[in-house]
């Protein structure tokens, strides 16, 4: 296995299709328009058995399904938050031990974030979040 020092980039070959990635839900949280979805699809293109699960699509479906008076931010809809948890846990169950599920979605409200992440942590095999609201930690001197 290649060991990288802090700040170094890996430039070796990507694993072939026989490489097994453990099932992981990776939530890419960040500013609107920062490139979360593009990053997720680029990772999915490069990593075997990676899949993009975009919760925004569930939100768009709810907005089109519910009466117009419920229009607004779909994240304010409790059915969206529970659907995100249920759908991602189902995706994780299908992929368990075989893949990476990339979730590009901005969650601004702490209570919504806690609700969704709490639900995912209760059932997902492995869960990781990429923080975007803090500056990157400086490298420690080796």
Short mmCIF file of C-alpha atoms in Angstrom, two decimals:
data_model
loop_
_atom_site.label_atom_id
_atom_site.label_comp_id
_atom_site.label_asym_id
_atom_site.label_seq_id
_atom_site.Cartn_x
_atom_site.Cartn_y
_atom_site.Cartn_z
CA UNK A 1 0.00 0.00 0.00
CA UNK A 2 1.34 3.44 -0.90
CA UNK A 3 1.88 5.74 2.06
CA UNK A 4 1.44 9.45 1.39
CA UNK A 5 2.80 12.24 3.50
CA UNK A 6 0.46 15.05 4.48
CA UNK A 7 -0.28 17.24 1.46
CA UNK A 8 0.96 14.73 -1.14
CA UNK A 9 -1.30 13.59 -3.95
CA UNK A 10 -1.60 10.02 -5.12
CA UNK A 11 -0.73 9.73 -8.79
CA UNK A 12 -0.56 5.95 -9.18
CA UNK A 13 -2.96 3.72 -11.06
CA UNK A 14 -6.56 3.42 -10.00
CA UNK A 15 -7.68 0.01 -8.77
CA UNK A 16 -9.12 -2.36 -11.36
CA UNK A 17 -12.67 -3.73 -11.17
CA UNK A 18 -11.61 -6.64 -8.93
CA UNK A 19 -10.73 -4.20 -6.14
CA UNK A 20 -13.26 -4.42 -3.30
CA UNK A 21 -14.32 -1.22 -1.54
CA UNK A 22 -16.19 -1.72 1.74
CA UNK A 23 -19.72 -0.36 1.69
CA UNK A 24 -19.50 3.26 2.77
CA UNK A 25 -21.97 6.14 2.69
CA UNK A 26 -19.95 9.28 1.98
CA UNK A 27 -21.97 12.48 2.43
CA UNK A 28 -20.43 15.41 0.58
CA UNK A 29 -21.75 18.50 2.33
CA UNK A 30 -20.78 21.94 1.10
CA UNK A 31 -21.84 25.32 -0.18
CA UNK A 32 -24.46 25.62 -2.90
CA UNK A 33 -22.76 25.51 -6.30
CA UNK A 34 -19.42 24.31 -4.89
CA UNK A 35 -19.28 21.25 -7.16
CA UNK A 36 -20.51 18.52 -4.81
CA UNK A 37 -22.49 16.67 -7.47
CA UNK A 38 -19.78 17.02 -10.10
CA UNK A 39 -17.23 15.72 -7.59
CA UNK A 40 -19.49 12.79 -6.68
CA UNK A 41 -19.98 11.80 -10.32
CA UNK A 42 -16.26 12.14 -11.03
CA UNK A 43 -15.46 9.90 -8.05
CA UNK A 44 -18.10 7.41 -9.23
CA UNK A 45 -16.51 7.38 -12.68
CA UNK A 46 -13.08 6.65 -11.22
CA UNK A 47 -13.92 4.25 -8.40
CA UNK A 48 -15.22 0.76 -9.04
CA UNK A 49 -18.61 0.03 -7.52
CA UNK A 50 -19.25 3.65 -6.53
CA UNK A 51 -22.77 5.00 -6.89
CA UNK A 52 -24.17 8.54 -6.64
CA UNK A 53 -27.36 8.79 -4.58
CA UNK A 54 -28.61 12.37 -4.85
CA UNK A 55 -31.25 13.27 -2.20
CA UNK A 56 -32.17 16.34 -4.22
CA UNK A 57 -34.03 14.06 -6.64
CA UNK A 58 -36.29 12.92 -3.80
CA UNK A 59 -36.93 16.57 -2.96
CA UNK A 60 -37.82 17.44 -6.55
CA UNK A 61 -40.24 14.50 -6.67
CA UNK A 62 -41.95 15.66 -3.47
CA UNK A 63 -42.23 19.22 -4.79
CA UNK A 64 -43.92 17.95 -7.96
CA UNK A 65 -46.17 15.55 -6.05
CA UNK A 66 -47.42 17.72 -3.19
CA UNK A 67 -49.86 20.65 -3.59
CA UNK A 68 -48.30 23.98 -4.65
CA UNK A 69 -48.96 25.55 -1.25
CA UNK A 70 -46.26 23.26 0.18
CA UNK A 71 -43.73 24.70 -2.26
CA UNK A 72 -40.51 26.00 -0.81
CA UNK A 73 -37.39 24.29 0.41
CA UNK A 74 -38.05 20.56 0.27
CA UNK A 75 -35.65 20.09 3.20
CA UNK A 76 -38.38 21.65 5.37
CA UNK A 77 -40.63 18.68 4.55
CA UNK A 78 -40.40 15.90 7.16
CA UNK A 79 -41.23 13.30 4.46
CA UNK A 80 -38.10 14.35 2.54
CA UNK A 81 -35.84 13.88 5.55
CA UNK A 82 -37.28 10.47 6.39
CA UNK A 83 -37.19 9.42 2.71
CA UNK A 84 -33.51 10.37 2.50
CA UNK A 85 -32.68 8.21 5.52
CA UNK A 86 -34.81 5.27 4.33
CA UNK A 87 -33.52 5.42 0.75
CA UNK A 88 -29.86 5.68 1.73
CA UNK A 89 -30.17 2.88 4.27
CA UNK A 90 -31.76 0.74 1.55
CA UNK A 91 -28.92 1.60 -0.84
CA UNK A 92 -26.43 0.73 1.89
CA UNK A 93 -28.16 -2.61 2.54
CA UNK A 94 -27.93 -3.48 -1.16
CA UNK A 95 -24.29 -2.41 -1.41
CA UNK A 96 -23.15 -3.72 1.99
CA UNK A 97 -19.58 -4.88 1.60
CA UNK A 98 -19.46 -4.10 -2.10
CA UNK A 99 -19.43 -0.40 -2.79
CA UNK A 100 -19.28 3.28 -2.08
CA UNK A 101 -22.43 5.42 -1.98
CA UNK A 102 -21.70 9.09 -2.66
CA UNK A 103 -24.28 11.57 -1.39
CA UNK A 104 -23.84 15.16 -2.64
CA UNK A 105 -26.16 17.38 -0.62
CA UNK A 106 -26.02 20.64 1.29
CA UNK A 107 -27.72 20.52 4.67
CA UNK A 108 -27.69 23.94 6.33
CA UNK A 109 -29.96 23.52 9.33
CA UNK A 110 -28.31 21.73 12.23
CA UNK A 111 -31.52 20.05 13.35
CA UNK A 112 -32.15 18.60 9.87
CA UNK A 113 -28.54 17.48 9.63
CA UNK A 114 -28.74 15.80 13.05
CA UNK A 115 -32.02 14.10 12.12
CA UNK A 116 -30.68 12.67 8.86
CA UNK A 117 -27.20 11.78 10.07
CA UNK A 118 -28.61 10.26 13.25
CA UNK A 119 -30.90 8.04 11.20
CA UNK A 120 -28.05 7.01 8.94
CA UNK A 121 -25.66 6.29 11.79
CA UNK A 122 -28.23 3.97 13.33
CA UNK A 123 -28.15 1.63 10.36
CA UNK A 124 -25.36 2.29 7.87
CA UNK A 125 -22.36 -0.01 7.75
CA UNK A 126 -19.85 2.85 7.65
CA UNK A 127 -20.56 6.55 7.53
CA UNK A 128 -18.28 9.46 6.68
CA UNK A 129 -18.93 13.17 6.22
CA UNK A 130 -16.72 15.65 4.42
CA UNK A 131 -16.87 18.85 6.48
CA UNK A 132 -16.90 22.04 4.48
CA UNK A 133 -17.65 24.60 7.17
CA UNK A 134 -14.24 24.45 8.81
CA UNK A 135 -10.84 25.27 7.42
CA UNK A 136 -8.71 22.22 6.68
CA UNK A 137 -6.50 21.12 9.54
CA UNK A 138 -2.86 22.02 8.99
CA UNK A 139 -0.48 19.12 8.50
CA UNK A 140 1.38 17.98 11.60
CA UNK A 141 5.17 18.07 11.38
CA UNK A 142 6.45 14.55 10.76
#
